Coordinates of N, CA and C in Angstrom, one line a residue:
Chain A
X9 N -12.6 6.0 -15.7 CA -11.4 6.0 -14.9 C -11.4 4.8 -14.0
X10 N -10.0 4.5 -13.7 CA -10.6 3.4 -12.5 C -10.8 3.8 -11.3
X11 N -11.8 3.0 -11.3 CA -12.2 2.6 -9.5 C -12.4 1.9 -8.6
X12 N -11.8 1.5 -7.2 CA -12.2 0.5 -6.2 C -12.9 1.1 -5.5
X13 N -14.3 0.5 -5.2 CA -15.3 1.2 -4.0 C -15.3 -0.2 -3.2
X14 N -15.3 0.1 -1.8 CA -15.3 -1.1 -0.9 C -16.5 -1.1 -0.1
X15 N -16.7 -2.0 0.7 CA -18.0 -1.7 1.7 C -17.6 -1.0 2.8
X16 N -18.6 -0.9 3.5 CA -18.6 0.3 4.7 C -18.1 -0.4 5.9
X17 N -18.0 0.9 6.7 CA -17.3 0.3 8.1 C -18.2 -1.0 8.7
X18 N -17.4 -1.4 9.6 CA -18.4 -2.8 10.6 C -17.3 -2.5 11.5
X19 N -18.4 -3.0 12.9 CA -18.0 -3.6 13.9 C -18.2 -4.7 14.3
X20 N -17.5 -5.4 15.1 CA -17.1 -7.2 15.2 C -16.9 -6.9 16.2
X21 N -17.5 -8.6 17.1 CA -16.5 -8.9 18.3 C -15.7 -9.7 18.1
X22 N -14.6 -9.5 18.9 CA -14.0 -10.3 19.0 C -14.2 -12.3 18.9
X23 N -13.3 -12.8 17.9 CA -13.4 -14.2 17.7 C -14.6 -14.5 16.6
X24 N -15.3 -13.2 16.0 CA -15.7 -13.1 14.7 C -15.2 -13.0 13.6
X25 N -15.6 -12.9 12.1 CA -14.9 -12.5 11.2 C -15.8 -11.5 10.5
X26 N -14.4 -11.1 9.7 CA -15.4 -9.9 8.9 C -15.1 -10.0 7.2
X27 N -16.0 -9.7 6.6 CA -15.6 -9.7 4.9 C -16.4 -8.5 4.4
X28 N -15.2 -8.1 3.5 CA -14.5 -6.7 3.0 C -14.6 -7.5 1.4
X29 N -15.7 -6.2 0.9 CA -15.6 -6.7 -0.5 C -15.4 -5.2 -1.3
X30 N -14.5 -5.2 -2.4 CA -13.5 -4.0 -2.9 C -14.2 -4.4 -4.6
X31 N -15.0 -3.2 -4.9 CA -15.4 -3.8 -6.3 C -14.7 -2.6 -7.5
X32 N -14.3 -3.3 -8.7 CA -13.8 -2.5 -9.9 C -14.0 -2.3 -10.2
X33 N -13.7 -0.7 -11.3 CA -14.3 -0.4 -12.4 C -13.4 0.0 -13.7
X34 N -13.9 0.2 -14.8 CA -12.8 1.3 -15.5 C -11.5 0.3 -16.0
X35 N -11.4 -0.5 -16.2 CA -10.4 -1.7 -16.3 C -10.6 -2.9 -16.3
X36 N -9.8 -4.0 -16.8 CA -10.0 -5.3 -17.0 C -10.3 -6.3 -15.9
X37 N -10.7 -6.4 -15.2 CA -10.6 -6.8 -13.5 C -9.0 -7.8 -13.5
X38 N -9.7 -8.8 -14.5 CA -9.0 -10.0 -14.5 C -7.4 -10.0 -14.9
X39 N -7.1 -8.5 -15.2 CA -5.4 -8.5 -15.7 C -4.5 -7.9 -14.8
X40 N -5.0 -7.8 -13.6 CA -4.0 -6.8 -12.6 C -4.6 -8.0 -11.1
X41 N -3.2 -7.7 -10.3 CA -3.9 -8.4 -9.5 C -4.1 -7.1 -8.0
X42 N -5.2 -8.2 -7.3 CA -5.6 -7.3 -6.0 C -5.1 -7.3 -5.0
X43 N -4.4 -6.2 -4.0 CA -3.5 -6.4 -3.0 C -4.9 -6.0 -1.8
X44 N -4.9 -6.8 -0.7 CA -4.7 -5.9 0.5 C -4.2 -5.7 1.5
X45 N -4.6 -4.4 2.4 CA -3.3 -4.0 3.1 C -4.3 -2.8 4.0
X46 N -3.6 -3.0 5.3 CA -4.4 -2.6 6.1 C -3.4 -1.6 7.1
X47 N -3.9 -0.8 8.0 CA -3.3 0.5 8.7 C -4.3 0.5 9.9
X48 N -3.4 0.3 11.4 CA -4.0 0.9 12.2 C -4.1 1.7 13.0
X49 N -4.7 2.8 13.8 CA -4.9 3.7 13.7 C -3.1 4.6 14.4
X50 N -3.0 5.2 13.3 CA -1.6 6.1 13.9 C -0.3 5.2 13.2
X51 N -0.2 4.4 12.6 CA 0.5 3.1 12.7 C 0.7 2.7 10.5
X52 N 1.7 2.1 10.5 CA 1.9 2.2 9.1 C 1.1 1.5 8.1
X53 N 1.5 1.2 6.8 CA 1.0 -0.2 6.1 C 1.6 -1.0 6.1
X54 N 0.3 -2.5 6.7 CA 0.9 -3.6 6.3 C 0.1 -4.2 5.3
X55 N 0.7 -5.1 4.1 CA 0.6 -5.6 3.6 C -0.7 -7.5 4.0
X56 N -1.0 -7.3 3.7 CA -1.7 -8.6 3.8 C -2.0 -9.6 3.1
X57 N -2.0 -9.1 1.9 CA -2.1 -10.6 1.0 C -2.5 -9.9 -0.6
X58 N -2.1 -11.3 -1.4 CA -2.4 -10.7 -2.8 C -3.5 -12.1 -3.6
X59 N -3.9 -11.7 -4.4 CA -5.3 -12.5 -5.9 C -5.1 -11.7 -6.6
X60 N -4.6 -12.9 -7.5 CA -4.6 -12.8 -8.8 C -6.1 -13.0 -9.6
X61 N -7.0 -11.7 -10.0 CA -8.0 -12.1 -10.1 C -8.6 -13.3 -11.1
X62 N -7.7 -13.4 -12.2 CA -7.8 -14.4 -13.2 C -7.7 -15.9 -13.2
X63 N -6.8 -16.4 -12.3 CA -6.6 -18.0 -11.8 C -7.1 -18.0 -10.0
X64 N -7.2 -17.2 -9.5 CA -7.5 -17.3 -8.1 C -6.8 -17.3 -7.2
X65 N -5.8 -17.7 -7.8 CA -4.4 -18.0 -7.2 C -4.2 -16.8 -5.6
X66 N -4.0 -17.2 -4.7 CA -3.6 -16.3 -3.5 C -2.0 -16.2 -3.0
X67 N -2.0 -15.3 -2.0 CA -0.6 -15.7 -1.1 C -0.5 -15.1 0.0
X68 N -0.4 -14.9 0.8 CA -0.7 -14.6 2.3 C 0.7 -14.4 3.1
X69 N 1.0 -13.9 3.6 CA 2.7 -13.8 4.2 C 1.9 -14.4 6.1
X70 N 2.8 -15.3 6.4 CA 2.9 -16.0 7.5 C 1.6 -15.4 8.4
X71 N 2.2 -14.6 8.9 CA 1.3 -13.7 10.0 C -0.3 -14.4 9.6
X72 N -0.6 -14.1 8.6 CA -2.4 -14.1 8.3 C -2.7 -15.4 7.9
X73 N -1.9 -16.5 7.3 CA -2.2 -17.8 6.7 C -3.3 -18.6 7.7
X74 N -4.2 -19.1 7.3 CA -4.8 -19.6 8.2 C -6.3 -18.9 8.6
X75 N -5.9 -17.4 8.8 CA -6.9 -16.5 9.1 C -7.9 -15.7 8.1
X76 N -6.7 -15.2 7.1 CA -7.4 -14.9 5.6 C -7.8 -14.9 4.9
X77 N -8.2 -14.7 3.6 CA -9.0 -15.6 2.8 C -9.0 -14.2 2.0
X78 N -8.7 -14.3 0.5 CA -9.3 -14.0 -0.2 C -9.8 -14.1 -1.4
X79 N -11.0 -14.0 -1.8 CA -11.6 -14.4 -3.0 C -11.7 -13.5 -3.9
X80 N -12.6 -13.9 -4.8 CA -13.1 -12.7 -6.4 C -14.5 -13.6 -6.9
X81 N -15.2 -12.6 -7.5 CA -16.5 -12.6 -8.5 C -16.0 -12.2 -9.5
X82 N -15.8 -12.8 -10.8 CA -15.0 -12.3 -11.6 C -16.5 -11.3 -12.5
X83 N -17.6 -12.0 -12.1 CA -19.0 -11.7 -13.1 C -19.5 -10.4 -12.6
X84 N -18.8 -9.9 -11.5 CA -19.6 -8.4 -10.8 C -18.0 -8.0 -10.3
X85 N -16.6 -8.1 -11.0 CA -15.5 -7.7 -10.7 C -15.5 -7.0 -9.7
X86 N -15.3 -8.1 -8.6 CA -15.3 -7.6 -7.2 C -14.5 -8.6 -6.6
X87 N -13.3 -8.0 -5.6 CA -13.3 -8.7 -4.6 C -13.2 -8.8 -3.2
X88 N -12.9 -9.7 -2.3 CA -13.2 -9.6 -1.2 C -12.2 -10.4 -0.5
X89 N -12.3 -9.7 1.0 CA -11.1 -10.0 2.1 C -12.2 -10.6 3.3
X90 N -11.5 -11.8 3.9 CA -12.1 -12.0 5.0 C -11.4 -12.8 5.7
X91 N -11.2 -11.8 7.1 CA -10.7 -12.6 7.7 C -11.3 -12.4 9.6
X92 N -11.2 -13.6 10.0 CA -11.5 -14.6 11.2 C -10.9 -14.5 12.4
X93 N -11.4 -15.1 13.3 CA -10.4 -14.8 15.2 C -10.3 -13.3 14.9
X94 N -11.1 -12.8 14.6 CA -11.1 -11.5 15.0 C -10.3 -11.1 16.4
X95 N -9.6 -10.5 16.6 CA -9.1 -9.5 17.9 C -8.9 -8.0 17.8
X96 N -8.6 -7.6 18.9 CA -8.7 -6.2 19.2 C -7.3 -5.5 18.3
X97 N -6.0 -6.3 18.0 CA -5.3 -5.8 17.6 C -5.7 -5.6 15.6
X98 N -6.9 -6.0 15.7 CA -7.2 -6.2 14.2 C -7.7 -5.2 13.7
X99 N -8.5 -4.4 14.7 CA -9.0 -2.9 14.7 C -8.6 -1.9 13.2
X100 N -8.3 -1.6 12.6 CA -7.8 -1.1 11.3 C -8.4 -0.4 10.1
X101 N -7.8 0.6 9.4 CA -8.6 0.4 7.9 C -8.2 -0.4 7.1
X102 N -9.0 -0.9 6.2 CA -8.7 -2.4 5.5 C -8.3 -1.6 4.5
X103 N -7.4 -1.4 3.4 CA -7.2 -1.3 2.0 C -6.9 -2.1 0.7
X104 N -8.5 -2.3 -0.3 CA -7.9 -2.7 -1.7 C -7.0 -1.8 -2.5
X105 N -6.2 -2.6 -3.5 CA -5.6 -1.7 -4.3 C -4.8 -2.7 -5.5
X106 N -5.0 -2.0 -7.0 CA -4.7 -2.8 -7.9 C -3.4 -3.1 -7.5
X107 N -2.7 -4.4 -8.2 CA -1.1 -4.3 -8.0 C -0.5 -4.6 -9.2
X108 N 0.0 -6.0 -9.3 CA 0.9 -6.3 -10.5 C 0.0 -6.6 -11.8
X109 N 0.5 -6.4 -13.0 CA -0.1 -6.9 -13.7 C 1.3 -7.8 -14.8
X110 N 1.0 -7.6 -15.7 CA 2.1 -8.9 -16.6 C 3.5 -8.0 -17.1
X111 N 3.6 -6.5 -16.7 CA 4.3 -5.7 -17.0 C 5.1 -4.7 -16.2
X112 N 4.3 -4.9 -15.0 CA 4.1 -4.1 -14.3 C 3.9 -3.9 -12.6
X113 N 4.5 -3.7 -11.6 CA 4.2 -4.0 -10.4 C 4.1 -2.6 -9.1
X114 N 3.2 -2.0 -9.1 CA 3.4 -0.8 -8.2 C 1.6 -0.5 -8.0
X115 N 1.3 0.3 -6.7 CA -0.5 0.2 -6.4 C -1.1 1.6 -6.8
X116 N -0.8 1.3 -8.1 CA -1.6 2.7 -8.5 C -2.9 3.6 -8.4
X117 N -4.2 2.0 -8.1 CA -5.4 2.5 -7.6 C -5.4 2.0 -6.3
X118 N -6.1 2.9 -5.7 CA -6.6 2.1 -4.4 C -8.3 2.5 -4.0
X119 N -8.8 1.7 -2.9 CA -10.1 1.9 -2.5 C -10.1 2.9 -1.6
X120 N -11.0 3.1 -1.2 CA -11.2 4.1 -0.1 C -11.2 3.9 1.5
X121 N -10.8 3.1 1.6 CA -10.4 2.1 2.5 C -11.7 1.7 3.7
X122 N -11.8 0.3 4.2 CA -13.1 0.5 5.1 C -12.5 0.5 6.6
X123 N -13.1 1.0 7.1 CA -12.7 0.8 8.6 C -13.7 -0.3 9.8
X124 N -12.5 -1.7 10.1 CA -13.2 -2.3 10.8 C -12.4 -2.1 12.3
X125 N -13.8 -1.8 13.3 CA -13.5 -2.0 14.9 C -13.6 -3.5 15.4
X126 N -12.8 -3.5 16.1 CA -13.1 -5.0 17.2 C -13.1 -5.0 18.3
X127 N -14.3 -4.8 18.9 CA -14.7 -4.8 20.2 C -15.8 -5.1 20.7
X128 N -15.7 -5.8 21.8 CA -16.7 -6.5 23.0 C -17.7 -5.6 23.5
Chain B
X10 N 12.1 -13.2 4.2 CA 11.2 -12.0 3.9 C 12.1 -10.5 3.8
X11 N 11.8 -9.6 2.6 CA 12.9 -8.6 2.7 C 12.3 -7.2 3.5
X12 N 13.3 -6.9 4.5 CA 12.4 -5.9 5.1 C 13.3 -4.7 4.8
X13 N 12.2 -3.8 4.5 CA 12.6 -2.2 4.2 C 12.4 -1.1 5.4
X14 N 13.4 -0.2 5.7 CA 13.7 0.4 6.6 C 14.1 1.9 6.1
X15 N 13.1 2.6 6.6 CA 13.4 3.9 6.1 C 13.9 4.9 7.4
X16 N 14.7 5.9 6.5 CA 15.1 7.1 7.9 C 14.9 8.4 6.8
X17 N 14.4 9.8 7.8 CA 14.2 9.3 9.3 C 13.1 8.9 9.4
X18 N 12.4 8.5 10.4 CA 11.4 8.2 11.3 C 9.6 9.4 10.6
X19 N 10.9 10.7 11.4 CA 9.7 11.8 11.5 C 11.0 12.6 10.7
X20 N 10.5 14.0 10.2 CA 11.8 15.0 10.2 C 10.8 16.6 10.2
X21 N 11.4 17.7 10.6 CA 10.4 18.6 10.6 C 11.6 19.6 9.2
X22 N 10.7 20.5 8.4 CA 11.1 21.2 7.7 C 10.1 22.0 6.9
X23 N 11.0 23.4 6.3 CA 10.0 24.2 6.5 C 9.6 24.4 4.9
X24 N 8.9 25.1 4.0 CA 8.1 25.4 3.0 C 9.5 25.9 2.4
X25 N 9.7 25.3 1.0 CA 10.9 25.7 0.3 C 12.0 25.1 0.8
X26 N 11.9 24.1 1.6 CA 13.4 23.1 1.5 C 13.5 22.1 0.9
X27 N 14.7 21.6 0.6 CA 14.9 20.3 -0.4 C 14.7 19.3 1.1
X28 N 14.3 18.2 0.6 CA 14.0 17.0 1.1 C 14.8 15.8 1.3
X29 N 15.3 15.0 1.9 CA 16.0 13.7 1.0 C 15.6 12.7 2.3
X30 N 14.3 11.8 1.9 CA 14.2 10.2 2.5 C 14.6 9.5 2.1
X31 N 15.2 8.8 2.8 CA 16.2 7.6 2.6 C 15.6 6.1 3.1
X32 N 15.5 5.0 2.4 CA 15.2 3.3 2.1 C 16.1 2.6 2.1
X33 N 16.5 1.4 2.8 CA 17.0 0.4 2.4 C 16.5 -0.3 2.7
X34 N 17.0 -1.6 1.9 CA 16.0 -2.8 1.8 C 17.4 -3.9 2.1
X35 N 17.0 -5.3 2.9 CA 17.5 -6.0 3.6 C 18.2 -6.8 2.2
X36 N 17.8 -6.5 1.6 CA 19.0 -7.9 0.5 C 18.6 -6.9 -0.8
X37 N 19.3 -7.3 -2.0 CA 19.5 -6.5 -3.0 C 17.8 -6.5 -3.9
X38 N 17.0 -5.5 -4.2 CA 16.1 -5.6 -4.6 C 16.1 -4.9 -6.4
X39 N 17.1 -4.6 -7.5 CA 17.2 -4.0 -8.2 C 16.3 -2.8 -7.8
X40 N 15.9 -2.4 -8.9 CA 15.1 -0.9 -9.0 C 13.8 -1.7 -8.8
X41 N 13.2 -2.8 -8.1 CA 12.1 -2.3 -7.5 C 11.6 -2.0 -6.6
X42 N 11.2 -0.4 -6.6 CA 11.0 0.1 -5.0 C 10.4 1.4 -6.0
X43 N 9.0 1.4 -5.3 CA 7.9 2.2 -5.4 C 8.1 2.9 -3.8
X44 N 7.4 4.4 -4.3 CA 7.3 5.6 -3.0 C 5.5 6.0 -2.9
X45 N 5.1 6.1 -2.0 CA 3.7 6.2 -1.8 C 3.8 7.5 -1.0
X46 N 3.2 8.6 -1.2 CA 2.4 9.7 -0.2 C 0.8 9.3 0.5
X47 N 0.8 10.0 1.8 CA 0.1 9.4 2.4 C -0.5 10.6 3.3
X48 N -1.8 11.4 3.3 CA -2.1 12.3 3.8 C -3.4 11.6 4.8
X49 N -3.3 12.0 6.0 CA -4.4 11.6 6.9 C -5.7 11.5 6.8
X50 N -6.2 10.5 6.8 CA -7.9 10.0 6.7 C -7.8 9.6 5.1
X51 N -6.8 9.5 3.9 CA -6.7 9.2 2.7 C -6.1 8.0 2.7
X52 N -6.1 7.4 1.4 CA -5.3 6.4 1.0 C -4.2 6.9 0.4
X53 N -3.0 6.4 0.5 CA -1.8 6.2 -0.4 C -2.1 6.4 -1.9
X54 N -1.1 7.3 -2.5 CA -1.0 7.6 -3.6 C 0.1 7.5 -4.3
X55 N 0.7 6.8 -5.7 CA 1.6 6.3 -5.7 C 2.1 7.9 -6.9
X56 N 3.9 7.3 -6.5 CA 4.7 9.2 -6.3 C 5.7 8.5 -7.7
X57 N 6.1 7.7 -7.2 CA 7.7 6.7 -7.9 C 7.4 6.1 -8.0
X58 N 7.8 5.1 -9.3 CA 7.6 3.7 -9.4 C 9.0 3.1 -10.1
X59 N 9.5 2.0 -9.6 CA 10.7 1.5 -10.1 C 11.7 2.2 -10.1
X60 N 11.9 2.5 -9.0 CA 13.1 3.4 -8.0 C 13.0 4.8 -8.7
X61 N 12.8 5.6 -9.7 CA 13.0 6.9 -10.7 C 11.9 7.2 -11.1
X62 N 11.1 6.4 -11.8 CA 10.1 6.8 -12.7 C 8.8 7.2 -12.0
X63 N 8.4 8.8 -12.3 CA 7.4 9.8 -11.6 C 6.1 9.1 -12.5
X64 N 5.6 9.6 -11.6 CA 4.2 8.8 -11.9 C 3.3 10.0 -12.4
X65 N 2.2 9.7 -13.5 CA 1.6 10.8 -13.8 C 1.0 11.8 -13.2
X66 N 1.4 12.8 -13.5 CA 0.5 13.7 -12.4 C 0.9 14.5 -11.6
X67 N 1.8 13.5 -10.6 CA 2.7 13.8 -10.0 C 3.9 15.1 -10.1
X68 N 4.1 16.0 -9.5 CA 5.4 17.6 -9.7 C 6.3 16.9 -9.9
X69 N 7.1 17.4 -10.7 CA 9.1 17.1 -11.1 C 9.5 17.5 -9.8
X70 N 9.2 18.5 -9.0 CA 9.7 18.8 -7.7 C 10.1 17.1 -6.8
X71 N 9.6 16.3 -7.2 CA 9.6 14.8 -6.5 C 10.0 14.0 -7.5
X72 N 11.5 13.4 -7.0 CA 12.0 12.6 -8.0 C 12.7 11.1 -7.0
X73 N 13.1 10.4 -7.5 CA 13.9 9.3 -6.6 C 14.8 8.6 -7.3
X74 N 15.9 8.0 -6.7 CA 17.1 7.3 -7.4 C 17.3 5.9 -6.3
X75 N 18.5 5.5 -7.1 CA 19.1 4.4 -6.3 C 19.0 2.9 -6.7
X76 N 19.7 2.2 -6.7 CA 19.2 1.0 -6.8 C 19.9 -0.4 -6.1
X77 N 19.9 -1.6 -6.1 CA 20.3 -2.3 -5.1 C 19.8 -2.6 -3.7
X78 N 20.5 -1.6 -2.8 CA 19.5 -1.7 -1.7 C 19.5 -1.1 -1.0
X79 N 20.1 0.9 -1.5 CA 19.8 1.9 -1.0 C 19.2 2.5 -2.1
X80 N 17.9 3.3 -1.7 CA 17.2 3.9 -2.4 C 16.9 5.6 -1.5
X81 N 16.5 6.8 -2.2 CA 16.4 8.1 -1.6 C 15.1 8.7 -2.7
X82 N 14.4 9.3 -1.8 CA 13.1 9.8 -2.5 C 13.5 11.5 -1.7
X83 N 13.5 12.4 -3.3 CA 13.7 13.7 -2.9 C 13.0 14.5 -3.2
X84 N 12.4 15.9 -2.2 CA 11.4 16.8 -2.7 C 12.2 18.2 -3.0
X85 N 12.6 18.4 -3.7 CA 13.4 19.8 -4.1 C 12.8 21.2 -3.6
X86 N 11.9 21.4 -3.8 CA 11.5 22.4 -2.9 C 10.3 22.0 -2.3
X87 N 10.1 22.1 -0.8 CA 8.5 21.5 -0.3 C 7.8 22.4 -0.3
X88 N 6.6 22.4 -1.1 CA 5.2 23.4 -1.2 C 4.5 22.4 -0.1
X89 N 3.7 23.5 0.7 CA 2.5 23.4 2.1 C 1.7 21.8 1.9
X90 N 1.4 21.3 0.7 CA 0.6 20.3 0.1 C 1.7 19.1 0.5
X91 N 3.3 19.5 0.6 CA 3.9 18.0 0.8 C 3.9 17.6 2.2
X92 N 3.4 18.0 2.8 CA 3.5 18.1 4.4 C 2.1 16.8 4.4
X93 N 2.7 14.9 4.5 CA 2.6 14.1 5.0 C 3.2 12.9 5.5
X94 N 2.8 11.5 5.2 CA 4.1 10.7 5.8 C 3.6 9.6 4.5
X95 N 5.4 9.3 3.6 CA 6.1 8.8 3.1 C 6.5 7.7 3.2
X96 N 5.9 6.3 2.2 CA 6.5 4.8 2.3 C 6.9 4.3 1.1
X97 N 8.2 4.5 1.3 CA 9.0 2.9 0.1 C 8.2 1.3 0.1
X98 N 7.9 0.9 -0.9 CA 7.9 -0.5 -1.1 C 8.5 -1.2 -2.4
X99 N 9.2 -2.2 -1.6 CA 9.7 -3.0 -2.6 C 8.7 -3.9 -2.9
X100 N 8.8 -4.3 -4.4 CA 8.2 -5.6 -5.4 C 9.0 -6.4 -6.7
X101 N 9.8 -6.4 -5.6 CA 11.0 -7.2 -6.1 C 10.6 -9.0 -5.9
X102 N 9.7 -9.0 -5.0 CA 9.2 -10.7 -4.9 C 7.9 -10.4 -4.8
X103 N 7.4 -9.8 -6.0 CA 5.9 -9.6 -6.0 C 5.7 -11.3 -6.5
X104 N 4.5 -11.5 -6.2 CA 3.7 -10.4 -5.8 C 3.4 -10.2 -4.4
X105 N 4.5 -10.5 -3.6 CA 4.9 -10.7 -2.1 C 5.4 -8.8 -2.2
X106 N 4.9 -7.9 -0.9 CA 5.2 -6.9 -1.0 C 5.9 -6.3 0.5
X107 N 6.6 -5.5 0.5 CA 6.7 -5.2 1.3 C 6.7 -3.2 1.5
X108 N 6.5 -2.9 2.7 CA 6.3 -1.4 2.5 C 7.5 -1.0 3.9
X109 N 8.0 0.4 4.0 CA 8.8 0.3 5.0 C 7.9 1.1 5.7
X110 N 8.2 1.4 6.8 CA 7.8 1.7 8.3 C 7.2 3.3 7.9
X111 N 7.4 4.1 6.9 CA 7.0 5.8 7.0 C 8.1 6.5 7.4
X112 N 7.8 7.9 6.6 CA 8.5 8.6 7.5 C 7.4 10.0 7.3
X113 N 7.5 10.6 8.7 CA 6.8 11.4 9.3 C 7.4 12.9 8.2
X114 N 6.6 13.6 7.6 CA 7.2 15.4 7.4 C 6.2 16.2 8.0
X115 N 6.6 17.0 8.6 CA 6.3 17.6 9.1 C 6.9 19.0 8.9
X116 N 6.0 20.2 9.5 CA 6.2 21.3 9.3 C 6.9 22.4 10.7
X117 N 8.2 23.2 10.1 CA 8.8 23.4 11.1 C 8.3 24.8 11.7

């Protein structure tokens, strides 16, 4: 079946960064791409960026450009979020989650989500 | 960027009522708009996909329509288990996404 298992919580200070790695199973890595999207506490989802795991290709909506980053290991179908200038508003659970693939666009798997603090 | 806006907010209702959440999205998005449930300390689980179509698994009791840039996600009778909070997202400019704001269910 598939699966995203992510890494565990961390705490950061502030003006750190943190990297969130979301690994696959049960599926092709390389044919769906990887969203993530994060929730803070009490508060909705936002969206944060998408990889295409196959070309690398990213996209990042305004807000995060600059701050985010995400990559892939295509050889240990994993990937990872990291992002930088950590602040206090960044506090959140991080979530992976498969997204589009060549047919198809809606987040049918997701990770278990990690929870990162930011605090001094 | 297209923003999605759901009502209500929160709504309270009690075991055995029909449901009806309502989406709209800021410019015409055809039928794409996915509905996610969302129970506390969990991740989102996807309900509808492409405004109608129930996702496996998923009870007939939970169905959705609409297309353009009103969309309605309905629970025909609420059993104890539907009691969380509810998000439309469009992927109409995937792989750019958007989700709308939630709406709270609650129990009366």
């Amino acid at each position: 079946q598939v699966q995203l298992v992510q890494s565990g919580a961390e705490v950061k200070k502030p003006g750190a960064s943190v990297k969130v790695s979301c690994k696959a199973s049960g599926y092709t890595f390389t044919s769906y791409d990887i969203n993530w999207v994060r929730q803070a506490n009490g508060q909705g989802l936002e969206w944060m960026g998408w990889m295409n795991p196959n070309s690398g290709h990213t996209g990042y909506p305004q807000k995060f450009q600059g701050r985010l980053t995400i990559t892939r290991n295509t050889s240990i179908n994993t990937a990872y979020m990291e992002l930088s200038s950590l602040r206090s508003e960044d506090t959140a659970v991080y979530y992976c989650a498969r997204g589009c693939s060549s047919t198809s666009c809606y987040q049918e798997n997701w990770g278990q989500g990690t929870l990162v603090t930011v605090s001094s | 960027d297209i923003q999605m806006t759901q009502s209500p907010s929160s709504l309270s209702a009690s075991v055995g009522d029909r449901v009806t959440i309502t989406c709209r999205a800021s410019q015409s998005i055809s039928s794409y708009l996915n509905w996610y449930q969302q129970k506390p300390g969990k991740a989102p689980k996807l309900l509808i996909y492409v405004a109608s179509s129930l996702q496996s698994g998923v009870p007939s009791r939970f169905s959705g329509s609409g297309s353009g840039t009103d969309f309605t996600l309905t629970i025909s009778s609420l059993q104890p288990e539907d009691f969380a909070t509810y998000y439309c997202q469009q992927s109409y400019r995937a792989p750019s996404i958007t989700f709308g704001q939630g709406t709270r269910l609650e129990i009366k």
